[in-house]
Coordinates of C-alpha atoms and ligand atoms in Angstrom, one line a residue:
X1 CA -41.9 -51.8 1.9
X2 CA -41.8 -48.8 3.9
X3 CA -42.0 -45.2 2.4
X4 CA -38.3 -43.4 2.9
X5 CA -39.0 -40.2 1.7
X6 CA -41.3 -38.3 -0.9
X7 CA -40.9 -37.4 -4.3
X8 CA -40.5 -33.7 -5.7
X9 CA -44.2 -34.7 -7.7
X10 CA -45.4 -36.1 -4.4
X11 CA -45.2 -39.8 -4.6
X12 CA -43.6 -41.4 -1.9
X13 CA -40.5 -43.5 -2.7
X14 CA -39.6 -46.9 -1.3
X15 CA -36.7 -49.4 -2.2
X16 CA -37.2 -52.9 -3.4
X17 CA -34.2 -54.5 -4.4
X18 CA -32.6 -51.6 -4.5
X19 CA -34.6 -49.9 -6.5
X20 CA -36.7 -47.1 -6.3
X21 CA -40.4 -47.7 -6.4
X22 CA -43.0 -44.5 -6.4
X23 CA -46.6 -44.5 -4.9
X24 CA -48.9 -41.9 -4.9
X25 CA -50.6 -41.2 -1.6
X26 CA -48.5 -42.3 0.5
X27 CA -46.6 -41.4 3.3
X28 CA -42.8 -41.2 4.9
X29 CA -43.0 -44.4 7.2
X30 CA -45.9 -46.1 6.1
X31 CA -45.7 -49.9 5.8
X32 CA -47.7 -51.2 2.2
X33 CA -48.2 -53.7 -0.1
X34 CA -48.0 -52.1 -3.6
X35 CA -49.4 -53.3 -6.8
X36 CA -46.3 -52.7 -9.1
X37 CA -47.7 -51.0 -12.7
X38 CA -45.0 -50.2 -14.3
X39 CA -41.5 -51.4 -13.8
X40 CA -38.8 -49.6 -15.8
X41 CA -34.9 -50.3 -15.6
X42 CA -34.6 -47.8 -12.9
X43 CA -37.4 -47.4 -11.0
X44 CA -41.3 -49.1 -10.6
X45 CA -44.7 -47.2 -10.3
X46 CA -46.8 -48.8 -7.6
X47 CA -50.2 -47.9 -6.4
X48 CA -51.4 -49.0 -2.7
X49 CA -53.0 -52.3 -2.4
X50 CA -52.8 -52.5 1.4
X51 CA -52.0 -50.2 4.2
X52 CA -50.1 -52.5 6.9
X53 CA -48.8 -49.7 9.2
X54 CA -50.1 -46.3 8.5
X55 CA -47.5 -43.7 9.0
X56 CA -48.1 -41.3 12.3
X57 CA -47.8 -38.2 9.6
X58 CA -51.4 -39.4 8.6
X59 CA -54.8 -38.0 8.7
X60 CA -58.3 -38.1 7.7
X61 CA -58.6 -37.0 4.2
X62 CA -61.6 -34.5 4.2
X63 CA -62.4 -33.8 0.3
X64 CA -64.2 -36.6 -2.0
X65 CA -62.4 -36.2 -5.1
X66 CA -59.3 -36.1 -3.5
X67 CA -56.4 -38.0 -5.0
X68 CA -58.6 -38.7 -7.8
X69 CA -58.8 -35.0 -9.0
X70 CA -55.3 -34.7 -9.4
X71 CA -55.1 -30.8 -8.0
X72 CA -54.0 -31.8 -4.2
X73 CA -50.8 -34.1 -2.7
X74 CA -51.2 -33.9 0.7
X75 CA -54.4 -34.4 1.9
X76 CA -53.3 -36.9 3.6
X77 CA -51.2 -36.1 5.8
X78 CA -50.7 -33.7 8.5
X79 CA -50.1 -30.0 7.5
X80 CA -47.0 -29.9 9.7
X81 CA -45.7 -32.5 8.2
X82 CA -46.1 -31.0 4.7
X83 CA -44.5 -28.4 5.5
X84 CA -41.3 -30.4 7.0
X85 CA -42.0 -32.3 3.3
X86 CA -41.6 -29.1 1.3
X87 CA -38.6 -27.5 3.5
X88 CA -37.0 -30.9 3.2
X89 CA -37.2 -30.4 -0.8
X90 CA -35.9 -27.0 -1.1
X91 CA -33.3 -28.6 1.3
X92 CA -32.6 -31.2 -1.2
X93 CA -32.4 -29.5 -4.5
X94 CA -29.9 -26.6 -3.2
X95 CA -27.7 -29.6 -2.0
X96 CA -28.0 -32.4 -4.8
X97 CA -28.9 -30.0 -8.2
X98 CA -27.3 -26.8 -6.8
X99 CA -24.4 -28.6 -4.8
X100 CA -24.6 -25.4 -2.3
X101 CA -24.5 -25.0 1.1
X102 CA -27.6 -23.2 1.9
X103 CA -29.3 -23.9 5.3
X104 CA -32.8 -22.6 5.0
X105 CA -33.8 -20.2 7.7
X106 CA -37.1 -19.9 7.5
X107 CA -40.1 -21.7 6.5
X108 CA -43.5 -20.0 6.7
X109 CA -46.5 -22.0 6.4
X110 CA -50.1 -20.8 5.9
X111 CA -53.1 -20.1 8.3
X112 CA -55.5 -20.8 5.8
X113 CA -55.0 -24.0 4.2
X114 CA -58.5 -24.6 2.8
X115 CA -60.1 -22.1 0.4
X116 CA -57.2 -19.9 -0.1
X117 CA -56.9 -19.4 -3.9
X118 CA -58.2 -16.3 -5.7
X119 CA -58.0 -18.2 -9.4
X120 CA -59.6 -21.2 -10.8
X121 CA -59.6 -23.1 -14.2
X122 CA -62.1 -25.3 -14.6
X123 CA -62.0 -28.0 -17.7
X124 CA -65.3 -28.3 -19.2
X125 CA -66.0 -31.4 -21.2
X126 CA -68.5 -34.5 -21.9
X127 CA -68.6 -37.9 -19.9
X128 CA -68.7 -41.5 -21.9
X129 CA -72.5 -41.6 -21.6
X130 CA -72.6 -37.6 -22.7
X131 CA -73.3 -36.0 -19.2
X132 CA -71.6 -32.1 -18.9
X133 CA -68.5 -32.6 -16.5
X134 CA -67.0 -29.8 -15.0
X135 CA -64.0 -30.1 -12.6
X136 CA -60.1 -30.8 -12.8
X137 CA -58.1 -33.1 -14.8
X138 CA -57.4 -36.4 -13.1
X139 CA -53.4 -36.8 -12.5
X140 CA -51.5 -37.0 -15.7
X141 CA -54.6 -37.3 -18.1
X142 CA -57.0 -35.6 -19.4
X143 CA -60.0 -37.0 -18.2
X144 CA -62.0 -34.3 -16.3
X145 CA -62.9 -35.6 -13.0
X146 CA -66.3 -33.7 -12.0
X147 CA -66.6 -31.8 -8.9
X148 CA -67.8 -28.0 -8.3
X149 CA -66.7 -27.3 -4.9
X150 CA -63.3 -27.7 -4.7
X151 CA -61.7 -26.9 -1.4
X152 CA -59.2 -24.8 -1.9
X153 CA -61.4 -22.4 -3.7
X154 CA -63.7 -20.0 -2.6
X155 CA -67.3 -21.1 -2.0
X156 CA -68.7 -18.8 -4.5
X157 CA -67.2 -20.3 -7.3
X158 CA -69.2 -23.4 -6.6
X159 CA -72.0 -21.5 -7.0
X160 CA -71.1 -19.7 -10.1
X161 CA -70.1 -23.2 -11.9
X162 CA -73.7 -24.3 -11.6
X163 CA -75.2 -21.3 -12.7
X164 CA -73.0 -21.2 -16.0
X165 CA -73.9 -24.9 -16.1
X166 CA -77.5 -24.0 -16.3
X167 CA -76.8 -21.7 -19.1
X168 CA -74.8 -24.1 -20.9
X169 CA -78.0 -26.8 -21.3
X170 CA -80.5 -24.6 -21.4
X171 CA -78.6 -22.5 -24.3
X172 CA -77.2 -25.6 -25.9
X173 CA -73.8 -24.5 -25.9
X174 CA -71.4 -27.1 -27.9
X175 CA -68.4 -28.3 -25.7
X176 CA -65.3 -28.4 -26.8
X177 CA -63.7 -32.2 -27.7
X178 CA -59.8 -32.4 -27.5
X179 CA -59.5 -35.2 -30.0
X180 CA -61.8 -33.3 -33.1
X181 CA -61.1 -30.1 -31.9
X182 CA -64.8 -29.0 -32.5
X183 CA -67.2 -27.5 -30.2
X184 CA -67.1 -24.1 -28.4
X185 CA -66.5 -23.9 -24.7
X186 CA -63.6 -25.0 -23.0
X187 CA -62.8 -24.1 -19.7
X188 CA -64.6 -22.0 -17.0
X189 CA -61.9 -19.4 -15.7
X190 CA -62.5 -17.5 -12.6
X191 CA -61.1 -15.1 -10.3
X192 CA -61.7 -13.0 -7.3
X193 CA -59.5 -10.0 -5.4
X194 CA -59.8 -11.0 -1.9
X195 CA -59.6 -7.5 0.0
X196 CA -62.2 -5.8 -2.4
X197 CA -64.5 -9.4 -2.8
X198 CA -64.3 -8.7 -6.8
X199 CA -64.9 -11.7 -9.3
X200 CA -64.2 -12.1 -12.7
X201 CA -65.8 -15.3 -15.1
X202 CA -64.4 -15.6 -17.9
X203 CA -65.3 -18.5 -20.3
X204 CA -62.5 -19.8 -22.8
X205 CA -64.1 -20.4 -26.1
X206 CA -63.1 -21.4 -29.4
X207 CA -64.9 -18.4 -31.2
X208 CA -66.5 -15.3 -29.8
X209 CA -69.8 -16.5 -31.5
X210 CA -71.4 -17.8 -28.2
X211 CA -75.2 -18.1 -28.0
X212 CA -77.1 -16.0 -25.6
X213 CA -74.7 -13.9 -24.0
X214 CA -77.3 -11.7 -21.8
X215 CA -78.6 -14.5 -20.5
X216 CA -75.1 -15.5 -19.0
X217 CA -74.5 -12.5 -17.5
X218 CA -77.9 -11.8 -16.0
X219 CA -77.4 -15.1 -14.6
X220 CA -74.2 -14.7 -13.3
X221 CA -75.4 -11.3 -11.8
X222 CA -78.3 -12.5 -10.4
X223 CA -76.1 -15.5 -8.5
X224 CA -73.1 -13.1 -7.1
X225 CA -73.4 -9.1 -6.7
X226 CA -69.5 -9.2 -6.8
X227 CA -69.2 -9.9 -10.1
X228 CA -67.3 -7.3 -11.8
X229 CA -66.5 -8.3 -15.2
X230 CA -67.5 -11.0 -17.6
X231 CA -65.4 -11.9 -20.5
X232 CA -65.1 -14.4 -23.4
X233 CA -60.9 -15.8 -24.1
X234 CA -61.2 -16.7 -27.9
X235 CA -58.5 -19.8 -27.7
X236 CA -59.4 -21.7 -30.9
X237 CA -55.8 -23.5 -31.5
X238 CA -55.5 -27.2 -30.8
X239 CA -53.0 -27.0 -27.5
X240 CA -53.0 -27.7 -23.8
X241 CA -52.7 -24.0 -23.5
X242 CA -55.5 -23.0 -21.5
X243 CA -55.8 -19.5 -22.5
X244 CA -55.6 -17.6 -25.9
X245 CA -54.4 -14.3 -26.7
X246 CA -58.0 -12.7 -27.4
X247 CA -60.3 -11.4 -25.0
X248 CA -63.9 -10.0 -25.6
X249 CA -65.4 -8.4 -22.4
X250 CA -69.0 -8.9 -22.0
X251 CA -70.0 -7.1 -18.9
X252 CA -67.8 -4.7 -16.8
X253 CA -64.3 -3.5 -17.5
X254 CA -62.3 -6.8 -18.2
X255 CA -60.7 -6.4 -14.9
X256 CA -61.1 -6.7 -11.0
X257 CA -59.0 -4.8 -8.8
X258 CA -57.1 -6.2 -5.5
X259 CA -55.2 -4.8 -2.9
X260 CA -51.6 -6.3 -2.2
X261 CA -49.0 -5.4 0.2
X262 CA -51.2 -1.9 0.4
X263 CA -51.3 -1.1 -3.0
X264 CA -54.2 -1.6 -5.7
X265 CA -53.8 -3.9 -8.1
X266 CA -55.7 -4.3 -11.3
X267 CA -55.8 -7.6 -12.6
X268 CA -56.9 -8.6 -16.4
X269 CA -57.2 -12.2 -17.6
X270 CA -53.9 -12.6 -19.1
X271 CA -51.8 -11.2 -16.2
X272 CA -50.2 -13.4 -13.9
X273 CA -51.5 -12.6 -10.0
X274 CA -50.2 -14.8 -6.9
X275 CA -53.5 -17.5 -6.4
X276 CA -52.8 -17.0 -2.5
X277 CA -52.9 -13.2 -1.1
X278 CA -52.0 -13.0 2.1
X279 CA -49.0 -15.6 1.8
X280 CA -48.2 -13.6 -1.2
X281 CA -48.5 -10.4 1.0
X282 CA -45.5 -12.3 3.3
X283 CA -43.4 -13.5 0.8
X284 CA -43.2 -10.4 -0.9
X285 CA -42.6 -8.7 2.6
X286 CA -39.4 -10.9 2.8
X287 CA -38.3 -9.8 -0.6
X288 CA -38.2 -6.8 0.3
X289 CA -36.3 -7.3 3.5
X290 CA -33.8 -9.2 1.6
X291 CA -33.9 -6.2 -1.0
X292 CA -32.6 -3.9 2.2
X293 CA -33.6 -0.5 0.2
X294 CA -32.5 3.0 1.6
X295 CA -34.4 4.7 -0.9
X296 CA -31.4 5.5 -3.2
X297 CA -31.5 2.4 -5.3
X298 CA -32.2 1.6 -9.0
X299 CA -34.4 -1.4 -8.4
X300 CA -34.6 -4.1 -11.8
X301 CA -37.9 -6.3 -11.5
X302 CA -37.2 -8.9 -13.9
X303 CA -40.7 -10.9 -15.2
X304 CA -42.4 -8.5 -13.1
X305 CA -45.9 -9.5 -14.5
X306 CA -48.7 -7.0 -13.1
X307 CA -45.9 -5.1 -11.4
X308 CA -46.8 -6.3 -8.0
X309 CA -43.4 -6.8 -6.3
X310 CA -41.8 -4.0 -7.8
X311 CA -44.7 -1.6 -6.7
X312 CA -44.7 -3.1 -3.2
X313 CA -40.9 -1.8 -3.0
X314 CA -41.2 1.4 -5.2
X315 CA -41.5 4.0 -2.1
X316 CA -38.2 2.6 -1.0
X317 CA -36.2 3.1 -4.4
X318 CA -35.3 5.7 -6.4
X319 CA -36.0 4.3 -9.0
X320 CA -38.3 1.3 -10.6
X321 CA -37.7 -0.8 -13.6
X322 CA -40.1 -3.6 -14.6
X323 CA -39.9 -6.3 -17.4
X324 CA -42.1 -8.4 -18.6
X325 CA -42.9 -10.5 -21.9
X326 CA -47.2 -10.5 -21.7
X327 CA -48.2 -7.3 -23.4
X328 CA -51.4 -7.3 -21.0
X329 CA -49.6 -7.4 -18.0
X330 CA -47.4 -4.5 -18.7
X331 CA -50.5 -2.7 -19.6
X332 CA -51.7 -3.3 -15.4
X333 CA -48.4 -2.7 -14.6
X334 CA -48.8 0.8 -16.2
X335 CA -52.0 1.7 -14.5
X336 CA -51.2 0.2 -11.4
X337 CA -48.1 2.1 -11.1
X338 CA -50.8 5.3 -12.2
X339 CA -53.4 3.9 -9.4
X340 CA -50.8 4.3 -6.9
X341 CA -49.1 7.4 -7.6
X342 CA -46.1 5.8 -8.6
X343 CA -44.2 7.9 -10.8
X344 CA -40.4 6.9 -10.8
X345 CA -41.2 3.5 -12.6
X346 CA -40.4 2.5 -16.5
X347 CA -42.3 -0.7 -17.4
X348 CA -41.0 -2.8 -20.7
X349 CA -42.4 -5.2 -22.4
X350 CA -39.9 -7.6 -23.5
X351 CA -38.3 -10.9 -23.1
X352 CA -36.1 -10.7 -20.0
X353 CA -33.0 -11.9 -21.7
X354 CA -33.4 -9.2 -24.5
X355 CA -34.4 -6.7 -21.9
X356 CA -31.2 -7.2 -19.4
X357 CA -29.4 -7.4 -22.2
X358 CA -30.4 -3.7 -23.5
X359 CA -30.7 -2.2 -20.2
X360 CA -27.0 -3.4 -19.6
X361 CA -26.2 -1.7 -23.0
X362 CA -27.7 1.5 -22.0
X363 CA -25.3 1.8 -18.5
X364 CA -28.1 0.8 -16.3
X365 CA -26.4 -0.4 -13.7
X366 CA -29.1 -1.7 -11.1
X367 CA -28.2 -1.8 -7.4
X368 CA -30.7 -4.5 -7.2
X369 CA -32.6 -7.2 -8.8
X370 CA -35.5 -9.2 -8.3
X371 CA -36.0 -12.0 -10.1
X372 CA -39.1 -13.8 -10.5
X373 CA -39.6 -16.3 -13.4
X374 CA -42.2 -18.7 -14.0
X375 CA -41.1 -22.6 -13.4
X376 CA -38.1 -23.3 -16.2
X377 CA -36.3 -20.9 -14.2
X378 CA -34.3 -18.0 -15.8
X379 CA -32.3 -18.7 -18.8
X380 CA -28.3 -19.2 -18.5
X381 CA -28.0 -16.0 -20.7
X382 CA -30.5 -13.8 -18.0
X383 CA -28.2 -15.1 -15.0
X384 CA -24.9 -14.0 -16.7
X385 CA -26.9 -10.6 -18.2
X386 CA -27.7 -9.9 -14.2
X387 CA -24.4 -10.5 -13.4
X388 CA -23.5 -8.8 -15.3
X389 CA -24.9 -5.5 -14.4
X390 CA -23.0 -6.6 -11.3
X391 CA -26.0 -5.4 -8.7
X392 CA -25.0 -5.1 -5.1
X393 CA -28.2 -7.9 -4.1
X394 CA -30.0 -10.3 -6.5
X395 CA -33.5 -11.2 -4.7
X396 CA -34.8 -14.9 -6.4
X397 CA -38.1 -15.6 -6.0
X398 CA -39.1 -19.0 -6.9
X399 CA -42.2 -21.3 -7.7
X400 CA -39.4 -24.4 -8.6
X401 CA -36.4 -25.5 -5.8
X402 CA -34.8 -27.0 -8.7
X403 CA -34.5 -24.7 -11.2
X404 CA -33.7 -22.1 -8.4
X405 CA -30.7 -24.5 -7.1
X406 CA -29.6 -24.4 -10.7
X407 CA -29.9 -21.1 -11.0
X408 CA -28.3 -20.2 -8.3
X409 CA -25.3 -22.5 -9.0
X410 CA -24.7 -20.3 -12.0
X411 CA -24.7 -16.9 -9.7
X412 CA -21.8 -18.5 -7.3
X413 CA -19.8 -19.3 -10.2
X414 CA -19.8 -15.5 -12.0
X415 CA -19.2 -13.9 -8.1
X416 CA -22.5 -14.1 -6.1
X417 CA -23.0 -15.8 -2.9
X418 CA -26.6 -17.1 -1.6
X419 CA -27.0 -15.5 2.0
X420 CA -30.6 -16.3 3.0
X421 CA -33.4 -18.7 1.7
X422 CA -36.6 -18.7 2.8
X423 CA -39.4 -21.1 2.2
X424 CA -43.0 -19.9 2.1
X425 CA -46.1 -22.3 1.7
X426 CA -48.5 -20.6 -0.6
X427 CA -50.0 -23.7 -2.1
X428 CA -50.9 -25.5 0.8
X429 CA -51.8 -29.3 0.5
X430 CA -50.7 -29.1 -3.0
X431 CA -46.9 -30.4 -4.3
X432 CA -45.8 -26.5 -4.7
X433 CA -43.8 -24.4 -2.7
X434 CA -42.3 -21.2 -3.1
X435 CA -38.8 -20.1 -1.8
X436 CA -36.9 -16.6 -2.0
X437 CA -33.3 -16.3 -1.8
X438 CA -30.9 -13.7 -1.2
X439 CA -27.7 -13.4 -3.1
X440 CA -25.1 -10.9 -3.1
X441 CA -22.2 -9.9 -4.4
X442 CA -19.2 -11.6 -3.3
X443 CA -16.6 -8.8 -3.8
X444 CA -18.1 -6.0 -1.4
Ligands
SAH501 N1 -43.5 -11.0 -10.4 C1 -44.6 -11.3 -10.8 C2 -45.4 -12.4 -11.9 C3 -44.4 -13.5 -11.6 S1 -44.6 -15.0 -12.3 C4 -45.9 -11.3 -9.6 O1 -45.4 -11.6 -8.5 O2 -47.0 -11.3 -9.4 C5 -43.6 -14.9 -13.7 C6 -43.7 -13.6 -15.1 O3 -43.0 -13.8 -15.8 C7 -45.3 -13.7 -15.9 O4 -45.8 -12.7 -15.8 C8 -44.6 -14.5 -17.0 O5 -45.7 -13.9 -17.9 C9 -43.2 -13.8 -17.0 N2 -42.2 -14.2 -18.0 C10 -42.7 -15.2 -18.4 N3 -41.2 -15.6 -19.1 C11 -40.8 -14.8 -19.2 C12 -39.8 -14.2 -20.3 N4 -39.1 -15.3 -20.9 N5 -39.3 -12.8 -20.1 C13 -40.1 -11.6 -19.4 N6 -40.8 -12.1 -18.6 C14 -41.4 -13.6 -18.5

């Protein structure tokens, strides 16, 4: 069968007897024989048995753990065709989910498609024969694929993992077992501030009672002089969520500092920060262009995280208001304002829905609203309240084309028109993609 398109999860899609067949790790144009592993009334799932004729998009894969590790979706096709695919997916969401007639103005690919990430969360476990494994979850499973050098991560993360592995073995640190909920070490979480080189290492554990802490810190500092802070994050819950709410600092101040769009940004473990700094800068610059600021505006940055987007625009507005639900991120945002001498700002720690309603009741009417929600997009009520504030422009930054298209459709019912859309690849080789959209009030 011939692969005709790619699904939003990155699987190739063929048609057989009028039915969609999803086959992972294929490329548009591949002619394959598939082995069907799942047959449902409306679709089937297959795996490649034989490639009869490969697609012209195919390239030699340069990674030993692809596709087993589940991180990348597109290591087997050229970056050009990956970008085409991402653009098509966003366009498709606007057409089919949003039923909106929108053209994509620009697709901004990354210069660096390897080692662009500044953050990794490695699950830790034991293999069937009891060996320590650190790596990534295989696709749709909780089986850990062992691999300490991921091509998307900075090289130095691998050497830190090897150091931690040594400490785990020599200190007899117990490993968390998902079934029983017993054991100490769950994840290793590393972040790097690209501009300053500073590194944060955080071990996610079920209890702060970790043996040989000093040895851990010493070993890490010996390994890499850029380690700025070492922490424990305590997560005792039986959950798939990686991080718990409490952090214990073992070394340093509990944060690292990066520079983004010319602003110093302090990042602590629980604050969101874009994983691809250079592409994030391009995305935020575009968001600023769309915001079209003159210096007299009130700007509302909803879902502001550590304040990054709002602060990057703060010199172009009269007043900035940021809203974010994670308390540690708001703490970072306030300090980030201070670090950069930004005074015309107010940060609110609240749910976007509640905060938007409060602001509306206070009579605050922002001229421009930036939205940057998580993948599930905005609640309908948030879109309604935002439209109720009657901003001239809404700049919507999204990491999920489907929820973006859904929310833009609601905006368009509420008197907003999508004027521009640009696609930014912040996640080369993976299935993820960012989009920024400019919506303008139709009556002005
Ligand atoms: N604009 C920031 C963060 C974007 S990520 C940046 O570019 O760095 C989305 C943010 O929304 C996260 O910080 C997350 O904690 C926050 N968030 C998730 N649900 C929320 C809600 N209901 N209300 C407010 N913020 C929320």
